[in-house]
Short mmCIF file of C-alpha atoms and ligand atoms in Angstrom, two decimals:
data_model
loop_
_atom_site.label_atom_id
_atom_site.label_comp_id
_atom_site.label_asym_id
_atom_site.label_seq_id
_atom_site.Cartn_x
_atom_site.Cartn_y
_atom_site.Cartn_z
CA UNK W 214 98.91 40.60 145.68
CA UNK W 215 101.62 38.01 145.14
CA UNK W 216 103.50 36.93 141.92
CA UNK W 217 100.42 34.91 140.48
CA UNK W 218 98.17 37.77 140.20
CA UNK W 219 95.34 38.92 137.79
CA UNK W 220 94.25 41.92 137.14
CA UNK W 221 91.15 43.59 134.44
CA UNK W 222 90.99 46.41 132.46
CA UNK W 223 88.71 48.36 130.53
CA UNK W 224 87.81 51.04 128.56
CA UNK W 225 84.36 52.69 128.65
CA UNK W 226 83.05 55.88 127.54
CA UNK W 227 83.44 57.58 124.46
CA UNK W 228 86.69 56.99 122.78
CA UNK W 229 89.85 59.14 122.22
CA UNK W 230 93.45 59.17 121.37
CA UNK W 231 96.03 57.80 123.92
CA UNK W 232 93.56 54.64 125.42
CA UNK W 233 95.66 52.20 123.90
CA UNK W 234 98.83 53.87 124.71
CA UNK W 235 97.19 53.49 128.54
CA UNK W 236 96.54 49.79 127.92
CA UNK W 237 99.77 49.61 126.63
CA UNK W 238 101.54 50.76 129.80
CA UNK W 239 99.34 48.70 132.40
CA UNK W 240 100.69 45.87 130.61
CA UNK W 241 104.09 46.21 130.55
CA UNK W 242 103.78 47.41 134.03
CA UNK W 243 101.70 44.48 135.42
CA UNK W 244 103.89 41.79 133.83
CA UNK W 245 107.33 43.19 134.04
CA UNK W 246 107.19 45.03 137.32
CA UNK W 247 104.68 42.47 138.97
CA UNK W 248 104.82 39.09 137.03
CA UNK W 249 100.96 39.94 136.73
CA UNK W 250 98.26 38.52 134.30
CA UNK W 251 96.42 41.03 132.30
CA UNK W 252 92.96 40.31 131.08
CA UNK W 253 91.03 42.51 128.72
CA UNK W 254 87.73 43.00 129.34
CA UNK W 255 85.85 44.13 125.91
CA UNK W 256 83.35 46.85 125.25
CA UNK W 257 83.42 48.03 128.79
CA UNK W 258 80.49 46.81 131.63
CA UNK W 259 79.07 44.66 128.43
CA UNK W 260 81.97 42.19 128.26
CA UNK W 261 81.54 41.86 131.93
CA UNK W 262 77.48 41.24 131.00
CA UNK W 263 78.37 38.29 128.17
CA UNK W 264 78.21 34.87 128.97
CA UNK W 265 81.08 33.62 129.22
CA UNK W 266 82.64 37.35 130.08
CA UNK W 267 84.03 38.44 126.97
CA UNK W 268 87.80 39.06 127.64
CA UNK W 269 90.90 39.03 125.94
CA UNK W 270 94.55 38.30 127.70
CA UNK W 271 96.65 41.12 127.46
CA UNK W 272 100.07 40.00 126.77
CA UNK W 273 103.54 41.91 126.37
CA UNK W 274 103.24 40.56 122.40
CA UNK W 275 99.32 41.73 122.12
CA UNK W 276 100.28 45.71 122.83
CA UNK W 277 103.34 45.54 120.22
CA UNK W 278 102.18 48.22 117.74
CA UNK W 279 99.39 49.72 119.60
CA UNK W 280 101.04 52.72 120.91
CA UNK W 281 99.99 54.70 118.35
CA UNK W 282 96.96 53.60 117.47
CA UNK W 283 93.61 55.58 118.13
CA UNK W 284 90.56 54.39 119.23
CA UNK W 285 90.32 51.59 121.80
CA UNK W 286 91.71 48.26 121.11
CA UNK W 287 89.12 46.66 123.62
CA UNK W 288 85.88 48.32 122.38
CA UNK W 289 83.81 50.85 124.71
CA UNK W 290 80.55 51.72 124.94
CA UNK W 291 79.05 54.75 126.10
CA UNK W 292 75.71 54.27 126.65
CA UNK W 293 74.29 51.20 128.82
CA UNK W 294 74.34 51.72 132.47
CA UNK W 295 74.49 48.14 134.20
CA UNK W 296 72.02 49.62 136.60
CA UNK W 297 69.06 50.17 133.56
CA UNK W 298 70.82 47.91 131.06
CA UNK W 299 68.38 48.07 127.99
CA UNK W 300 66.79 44.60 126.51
CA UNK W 301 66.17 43.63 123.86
CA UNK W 302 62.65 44.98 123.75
CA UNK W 303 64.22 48.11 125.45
CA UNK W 304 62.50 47.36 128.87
CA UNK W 305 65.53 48.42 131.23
CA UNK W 306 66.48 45.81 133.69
CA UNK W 307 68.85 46.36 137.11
CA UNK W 308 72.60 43.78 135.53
CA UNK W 309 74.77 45.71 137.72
CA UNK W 310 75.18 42.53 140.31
CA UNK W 311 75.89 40.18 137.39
CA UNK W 312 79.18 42.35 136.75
CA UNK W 313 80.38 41.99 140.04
CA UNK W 314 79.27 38.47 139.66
CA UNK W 315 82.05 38.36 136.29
CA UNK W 316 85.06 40.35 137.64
CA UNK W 317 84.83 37.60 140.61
CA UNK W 318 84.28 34.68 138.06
CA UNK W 319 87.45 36.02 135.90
CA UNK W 320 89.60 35.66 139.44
CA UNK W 321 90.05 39.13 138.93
CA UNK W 322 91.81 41.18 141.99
CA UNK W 323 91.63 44.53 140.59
CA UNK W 324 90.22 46.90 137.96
CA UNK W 325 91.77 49.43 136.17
CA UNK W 326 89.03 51.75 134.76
CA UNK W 327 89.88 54.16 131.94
CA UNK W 328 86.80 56.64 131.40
CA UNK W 329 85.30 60.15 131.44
CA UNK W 330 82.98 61.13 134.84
CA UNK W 331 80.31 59.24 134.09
CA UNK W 332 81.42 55.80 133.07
CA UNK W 333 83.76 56.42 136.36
CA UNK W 334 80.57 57.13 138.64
CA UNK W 335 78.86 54.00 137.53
CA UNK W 336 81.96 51.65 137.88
CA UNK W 337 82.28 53.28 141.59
CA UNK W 338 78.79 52.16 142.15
CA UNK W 339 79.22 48.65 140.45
CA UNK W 340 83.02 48.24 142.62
CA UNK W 341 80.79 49.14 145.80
CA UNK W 342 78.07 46.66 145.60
CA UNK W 343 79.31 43.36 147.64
CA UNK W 344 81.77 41.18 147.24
CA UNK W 345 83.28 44.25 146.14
CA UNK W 346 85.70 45.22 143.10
CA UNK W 347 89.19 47.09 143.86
CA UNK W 348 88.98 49.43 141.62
CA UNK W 349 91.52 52.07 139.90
CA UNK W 350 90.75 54.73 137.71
CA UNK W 351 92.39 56.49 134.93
CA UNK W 352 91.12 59.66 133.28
CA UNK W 353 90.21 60.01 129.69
CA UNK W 354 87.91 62.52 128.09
CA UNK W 355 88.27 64.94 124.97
CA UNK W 356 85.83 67.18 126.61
CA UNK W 357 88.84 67.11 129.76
CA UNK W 358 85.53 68.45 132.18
CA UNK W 359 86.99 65.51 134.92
CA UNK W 360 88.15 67.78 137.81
CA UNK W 361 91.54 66.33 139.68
CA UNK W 362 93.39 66.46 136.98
CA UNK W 363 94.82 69.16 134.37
CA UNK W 364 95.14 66.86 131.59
CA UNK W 365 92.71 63.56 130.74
CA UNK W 366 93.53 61.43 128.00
CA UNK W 367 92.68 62.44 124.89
CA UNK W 368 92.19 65.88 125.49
CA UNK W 369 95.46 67.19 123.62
CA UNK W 370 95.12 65.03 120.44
CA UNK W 371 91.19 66.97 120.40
CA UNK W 372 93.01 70.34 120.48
CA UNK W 373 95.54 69.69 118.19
CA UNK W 374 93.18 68.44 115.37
CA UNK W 375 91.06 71.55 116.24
CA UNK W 376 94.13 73.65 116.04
CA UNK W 377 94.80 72.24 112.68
CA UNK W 378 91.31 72.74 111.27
CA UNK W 379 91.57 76.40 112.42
CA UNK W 380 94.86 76.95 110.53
CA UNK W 381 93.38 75.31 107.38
CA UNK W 382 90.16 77.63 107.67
CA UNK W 383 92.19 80.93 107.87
CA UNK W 384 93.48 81.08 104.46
CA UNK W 385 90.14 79.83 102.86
CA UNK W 386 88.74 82.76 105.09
CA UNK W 387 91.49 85.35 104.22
CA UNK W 388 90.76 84.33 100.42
CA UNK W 389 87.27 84.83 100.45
CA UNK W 390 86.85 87.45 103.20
CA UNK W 391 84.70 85.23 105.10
CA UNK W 392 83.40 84.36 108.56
CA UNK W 393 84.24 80.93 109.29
CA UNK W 394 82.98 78.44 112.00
CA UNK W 395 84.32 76.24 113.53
CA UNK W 396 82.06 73.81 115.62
CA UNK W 397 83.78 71.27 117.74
CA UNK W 398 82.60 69.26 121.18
CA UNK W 399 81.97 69.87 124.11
CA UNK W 400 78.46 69.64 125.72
CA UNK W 401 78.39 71.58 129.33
CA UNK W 402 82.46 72.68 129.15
CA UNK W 403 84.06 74.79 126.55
CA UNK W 404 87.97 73.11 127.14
CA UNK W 405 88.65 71.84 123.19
CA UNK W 406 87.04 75.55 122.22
CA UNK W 407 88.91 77.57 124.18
CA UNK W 408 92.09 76.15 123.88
CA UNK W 409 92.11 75.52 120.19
CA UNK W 410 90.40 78.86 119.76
CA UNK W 411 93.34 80.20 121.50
CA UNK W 412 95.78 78.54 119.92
CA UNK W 413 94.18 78.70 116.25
CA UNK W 414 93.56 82.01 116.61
CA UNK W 415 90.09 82.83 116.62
CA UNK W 416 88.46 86.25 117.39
CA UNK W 417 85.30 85.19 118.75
CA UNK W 418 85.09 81.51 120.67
CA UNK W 419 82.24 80.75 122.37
CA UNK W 420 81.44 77.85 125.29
CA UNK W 421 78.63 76.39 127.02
CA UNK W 422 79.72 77.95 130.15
CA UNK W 423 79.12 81.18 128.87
CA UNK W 424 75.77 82.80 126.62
CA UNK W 425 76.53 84.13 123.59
CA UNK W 426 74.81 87.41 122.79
CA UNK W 427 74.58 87.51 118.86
CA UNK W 428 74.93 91.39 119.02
CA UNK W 429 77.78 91.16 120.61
CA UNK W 430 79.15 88.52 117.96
CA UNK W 431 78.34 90.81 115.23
CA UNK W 432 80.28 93.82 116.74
CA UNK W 433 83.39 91.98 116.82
CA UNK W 434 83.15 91.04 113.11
CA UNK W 435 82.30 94.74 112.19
CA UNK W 436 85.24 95.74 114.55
CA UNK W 437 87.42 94.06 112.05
CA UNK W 438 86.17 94.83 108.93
CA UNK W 439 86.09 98.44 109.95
CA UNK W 440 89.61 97.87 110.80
CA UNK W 441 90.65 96.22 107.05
CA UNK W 442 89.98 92.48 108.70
CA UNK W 443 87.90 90.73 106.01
CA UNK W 444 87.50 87.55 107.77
CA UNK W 445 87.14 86.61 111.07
CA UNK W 446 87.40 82.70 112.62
CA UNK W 447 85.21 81.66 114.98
CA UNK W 448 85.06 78.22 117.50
CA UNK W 449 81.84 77.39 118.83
CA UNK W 450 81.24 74.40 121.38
CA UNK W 451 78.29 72.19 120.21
CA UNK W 452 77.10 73.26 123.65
CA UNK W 453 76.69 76.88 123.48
CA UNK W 454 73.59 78.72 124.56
CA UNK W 455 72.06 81.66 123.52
CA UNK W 456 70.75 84.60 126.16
CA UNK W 457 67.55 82.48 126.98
CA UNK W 458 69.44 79.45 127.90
CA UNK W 459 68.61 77.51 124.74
CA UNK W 460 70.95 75.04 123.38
CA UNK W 461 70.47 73.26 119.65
CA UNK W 462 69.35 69.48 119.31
CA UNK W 463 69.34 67.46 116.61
CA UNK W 464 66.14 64.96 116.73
CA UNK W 465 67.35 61.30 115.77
CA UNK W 466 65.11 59.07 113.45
CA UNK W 467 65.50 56.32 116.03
CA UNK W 468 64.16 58.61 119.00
CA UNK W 469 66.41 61.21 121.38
CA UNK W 470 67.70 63.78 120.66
CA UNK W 471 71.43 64.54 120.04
CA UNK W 472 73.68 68.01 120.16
CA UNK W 473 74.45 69.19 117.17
CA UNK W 474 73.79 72.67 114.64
CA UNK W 475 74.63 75.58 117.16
CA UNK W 476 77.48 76.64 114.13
CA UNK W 477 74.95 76.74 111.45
CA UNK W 478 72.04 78.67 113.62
CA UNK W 479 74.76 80.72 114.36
CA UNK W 480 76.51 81.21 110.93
CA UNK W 481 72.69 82.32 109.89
CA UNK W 482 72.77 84.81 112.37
CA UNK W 483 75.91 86.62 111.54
CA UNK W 484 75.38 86.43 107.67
CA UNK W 485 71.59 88.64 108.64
CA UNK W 486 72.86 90.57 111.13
CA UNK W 487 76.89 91.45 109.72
CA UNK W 488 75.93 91.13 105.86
CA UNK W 489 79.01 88.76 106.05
CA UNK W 490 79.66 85.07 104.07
CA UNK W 491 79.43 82.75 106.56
CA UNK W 492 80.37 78.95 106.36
CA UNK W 493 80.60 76.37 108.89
CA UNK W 494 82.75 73.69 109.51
CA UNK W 495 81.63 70.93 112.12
CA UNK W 496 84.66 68.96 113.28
CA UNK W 497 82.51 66.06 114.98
CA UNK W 498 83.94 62.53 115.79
CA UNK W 499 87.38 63.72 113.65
CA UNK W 500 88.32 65.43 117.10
CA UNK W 501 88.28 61.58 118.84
CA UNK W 502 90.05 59.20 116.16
CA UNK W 503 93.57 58.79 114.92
CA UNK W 504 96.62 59.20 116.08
CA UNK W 505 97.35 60.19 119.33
CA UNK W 506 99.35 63.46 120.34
CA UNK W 507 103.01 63.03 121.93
CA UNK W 508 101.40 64.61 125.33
CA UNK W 509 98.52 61.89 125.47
CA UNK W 510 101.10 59.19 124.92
CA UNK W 511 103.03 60.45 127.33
CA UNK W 512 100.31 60.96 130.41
CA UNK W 513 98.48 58.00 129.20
CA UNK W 514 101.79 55.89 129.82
CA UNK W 515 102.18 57.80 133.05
CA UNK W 516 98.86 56.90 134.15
CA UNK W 517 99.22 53.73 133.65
CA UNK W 518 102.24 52.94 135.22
CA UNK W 519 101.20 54.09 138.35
CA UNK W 520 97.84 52.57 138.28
CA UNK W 521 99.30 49.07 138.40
CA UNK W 522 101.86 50.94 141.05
CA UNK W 523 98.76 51.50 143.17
CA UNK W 524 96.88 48.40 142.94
CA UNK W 525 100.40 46.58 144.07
CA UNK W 526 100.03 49.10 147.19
CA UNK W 527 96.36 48.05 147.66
CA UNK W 528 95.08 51.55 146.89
CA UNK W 529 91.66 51.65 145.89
CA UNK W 530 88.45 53.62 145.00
CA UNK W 531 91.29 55.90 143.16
CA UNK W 532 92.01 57.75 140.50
CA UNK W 533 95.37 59.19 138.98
CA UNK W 534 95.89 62.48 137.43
CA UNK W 535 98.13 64.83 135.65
CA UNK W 536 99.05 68.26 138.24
CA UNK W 537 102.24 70.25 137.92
CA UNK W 538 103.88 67.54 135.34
CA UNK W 539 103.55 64.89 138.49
CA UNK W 540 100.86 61.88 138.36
CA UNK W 541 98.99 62.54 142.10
CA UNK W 542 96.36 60.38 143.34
CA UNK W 543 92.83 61.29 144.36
CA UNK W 544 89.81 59.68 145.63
CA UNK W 545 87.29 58.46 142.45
CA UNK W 546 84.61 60.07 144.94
CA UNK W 547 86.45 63.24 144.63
CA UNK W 548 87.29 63.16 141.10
CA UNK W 549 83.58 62.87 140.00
CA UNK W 550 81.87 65.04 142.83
CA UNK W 551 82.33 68.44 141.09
CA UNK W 552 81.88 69.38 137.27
CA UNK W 553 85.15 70.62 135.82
CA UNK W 554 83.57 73.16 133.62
CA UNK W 555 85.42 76.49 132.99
CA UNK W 556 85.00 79.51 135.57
CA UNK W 557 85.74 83.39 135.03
CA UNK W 558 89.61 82.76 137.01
CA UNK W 559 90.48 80.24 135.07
CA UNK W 560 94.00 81.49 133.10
CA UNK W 561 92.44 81.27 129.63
CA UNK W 562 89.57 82.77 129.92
CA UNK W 563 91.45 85.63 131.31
CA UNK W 564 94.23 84.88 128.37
CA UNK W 565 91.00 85.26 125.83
CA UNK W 566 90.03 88.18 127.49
CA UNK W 567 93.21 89.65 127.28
CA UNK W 568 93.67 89.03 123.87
CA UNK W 569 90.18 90.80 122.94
CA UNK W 570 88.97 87.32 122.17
CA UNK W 571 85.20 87.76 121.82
CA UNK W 572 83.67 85.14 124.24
CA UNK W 573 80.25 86.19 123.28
CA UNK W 574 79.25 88.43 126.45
O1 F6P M 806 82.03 63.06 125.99
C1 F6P M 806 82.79 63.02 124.86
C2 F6P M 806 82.00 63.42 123.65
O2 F6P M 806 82.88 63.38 122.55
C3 F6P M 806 81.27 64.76 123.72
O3 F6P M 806 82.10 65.86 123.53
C4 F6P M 806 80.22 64.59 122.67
O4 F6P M 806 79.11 65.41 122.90
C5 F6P M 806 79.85 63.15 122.80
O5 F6P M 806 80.96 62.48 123.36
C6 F6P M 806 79.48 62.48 121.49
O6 F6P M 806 79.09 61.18 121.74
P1 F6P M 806 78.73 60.11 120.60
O7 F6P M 806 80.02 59.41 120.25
O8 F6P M 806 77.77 59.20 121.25
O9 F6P M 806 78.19 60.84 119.44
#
C-alpha cells in the first residue's frame, strides 16, 4: 500500500480499558509511519450496516486526550452477528455481504479488528466472504480466555479494580468477622478470579473451570476460625458451577437469560452450613470502565503499532499478541480455534494450590 492509503478500524465486543489507547496508537502509526488515512468505523459490524457507513476520520488531533480514557471512543456492540442480524421485528436476516459491500465502498484496504474470540470469529468469516477484507486483529477481553496471547487488552485494568475491591473488603471483614464475596466476571474462564484472588488475598476463589463443592468451602472457613481467623474473603467467577454442573442465571424481563447470583446462592450456603455472616459484593460492569491500567496502555500501544506494521507488510488473517514481553504474530484461525480457559498446569493454579488457596475441590 502506497502513501495514499486508507485503512478501518473498529472496536467490537464488550468494552474494556486500554481500546482507546489501541486506537490511539494505530493512528499515530498509520499517519506518521505510513502517511495513511484512518477511518473510524462506529459501533462495530453496525456502522459498516448504516447507510451511508457510519464512520468517523481518525486524525492525529481526534486521539489527543484519549489515552486514558476507558470505554471505546467508537462505540461497540456485542451482540448482532451480521450473519443473523436482528430486525426490527426481531426476524434475523443473513447482512454479512452488505459489510463487505461497506469496507469496499469506504476504499478501505485493511481492517484492524480489536475484539474478544467471538467478535474475532465473525469478522474472519465476514473478511472471507468475496471481494475479501484484509483483515488484522488485536486482542481485547477482560475475561483474557483468547489463547495466543498472555495478556489481551483490558485484562489488567479488570484485575486491578478486583484487587482493589478485595483490599477494601478485608478490613470491613476483619471488623465484623465476616465472610465476604466477592463476585466478579468471567463466564467459562476463571482469569480476573484467580488472579485478583491471588493477588487480593483470598482463601477460597472459585472458577468456572473448576466445581465448587460447598463442603469443601465450609471447611476452609472453619479451618480459620478454628485457627483465630474471623473472616475469610472469597472471589467467585459469575461462572462457577456447583458438583452437578449447574451454573446461576438471571431471567431478563425482556426474554434470555443472563449470568448473574452464583455469590449470593453461595453466600446462603456458607451462612447455613458455617453459621458465619456472609455478604456479597458483585463487582459487575465496574471491572470494564474507567481508567485504564499502565500495562493495558502499554500492550494496547504495542499492539497497535505493529498492527499497522503488518498491514504495511501485507500480513493478513492475523492477530498480534503479548508472549515473553515481545508482540508475536499468529494466525486469527489459530487464535480463536482453542478456548483459553484455565487447566490444572497452569502456574496459578498451582500458585493457589500452594498457597492453600481453597479452589473449591
Ligand atoms: O466477555 C466480557 C464480559 O465482560 C463477560 O465477562 C461478561 O459475562 C459479559 O461480558 C457481560 O456482558 P454484558 O456487557 O452484555 O452484560
Amino acid at each position: 500500500m502506497g502513501d495514499k492509503g486508507r485503512i478501518g478500524i473498529l472496536t467490537s465486543g464488550g468494552d474494556c480499558a486500554g481500546l482507546n489507547a489501541a486506537i490511539r496508537a494505530v493512528v499515530h502509526r498509520a499517519i506518521h509511519g505510513y502517511g495513511w488515512e484512518v477511518m473510524g468505523i462506529r459501533n462495530s459490524t453496525c456502522g459498516l450496516l448504516s447507510s451511508p457507513p457510519d464512520t468517523i476520520p481518525l486524525t492525529l488531533e481526534s486521539v489527543i486526550g484519549v489515552l486514558p480514557l476507558g470505554g471505546t471512543m467508537l462505540g461497540t456492540i456485542n451482540r448482532g452477528s451480521p450473519f443473523a442480524f436482528p430486525d426490527l421485528d426481531g426476524s434475523l436476516h443473513d447482512r454479512s455481504a452488505e459489510v463487505v459491500a461497506a469496507y469496499h465502498q469506504l476504499g478501505l484496504s485493511a481492517l484492524v479488528a480489536i475484539g474478544g474470540d467471538g467478535s474475532l470469529a465473525i469478522l474472519r468469516k465476514l473478511a472471507q466472504i468475496e471481494p475479501g477484507m484484509n483483515l488484522v486483529a488485536i486482542p481485547k477481553t477482560i475475561d483474557n480466555d483468547l489463547c495466543g496471547t498472555e495478556l489481551a487488552i483490558g485484562f489488567s485494568t479488570a484485575i486491578d479494580v478486583a484487587t482493589e475491591a478485595l483490599d477494601r473488603l478485608r478490613s470491613t471483614a476483619e471488623s465484623h468477622r465476616r465472610v465476604m464475596i466477592l463476585e466478579v466476571m468471567g463466564r467459562d474462564a476463571g482469569h480476573i478470579a484467580l488472579s485478583a484472588g491471588i493477588a487480593g488475598g483470598a482463601k477460597i476463589i472459585l472458577i468456572p473451570e473448576i466445581p465448587y463443592d460447598i463442603e469443601k468451602v465450609c471447611a476452609k472457613i472453619r479451618d480459620r476460625q478454628q485457627r483465630g481467623l474471623a473472616y475469610t474473603l472469597a472471589v467467585v467467577a459469575e461462572g462457577v458451577q456447583n458438583l452437578r454442573g449447574e451454573t446461576v442465571m438471571q431471567q431478563m424481563s425482556r426474554g434470555g437469560q443472563r449470568l448473574g447470583g452464583i455469590g449470593s446462592l453461595i453466600a446462603e450456603q456458607i451462612s447455613q452450613l458455617a453459621d458465619v455472616e456472609t455478604r456479597v459484593t458483585v463487582l459487575g460492569h465496574i471491572q470494564r470502565g474507567g481508567t485504564p491500567s499502565a500495562t493495558d496502555r502499554l500492550i494496547a500501544t504495542a499492539f497497535g503499532v505493529r498492527a499497522v506494521d503488518l498491514i504495511a507488510e501485507e500480513q493478513f488473517d492475523c492477530m498480534v499478541g503479548w508472549c515473553n514481553h515481545k508482540v508475536e504474530v499468529l494466525p486469527i484461525a489459530k487464535a480463536i480455534a482453542e478456548y483459553g480457559c484455565l487447566d490444572s498446569t497452569d502456574t496459578l493454579i498451582q500458585t493457589a494450590r500452594g498457597m492453600s488457596i481453597c479452589l473449591g475441590d
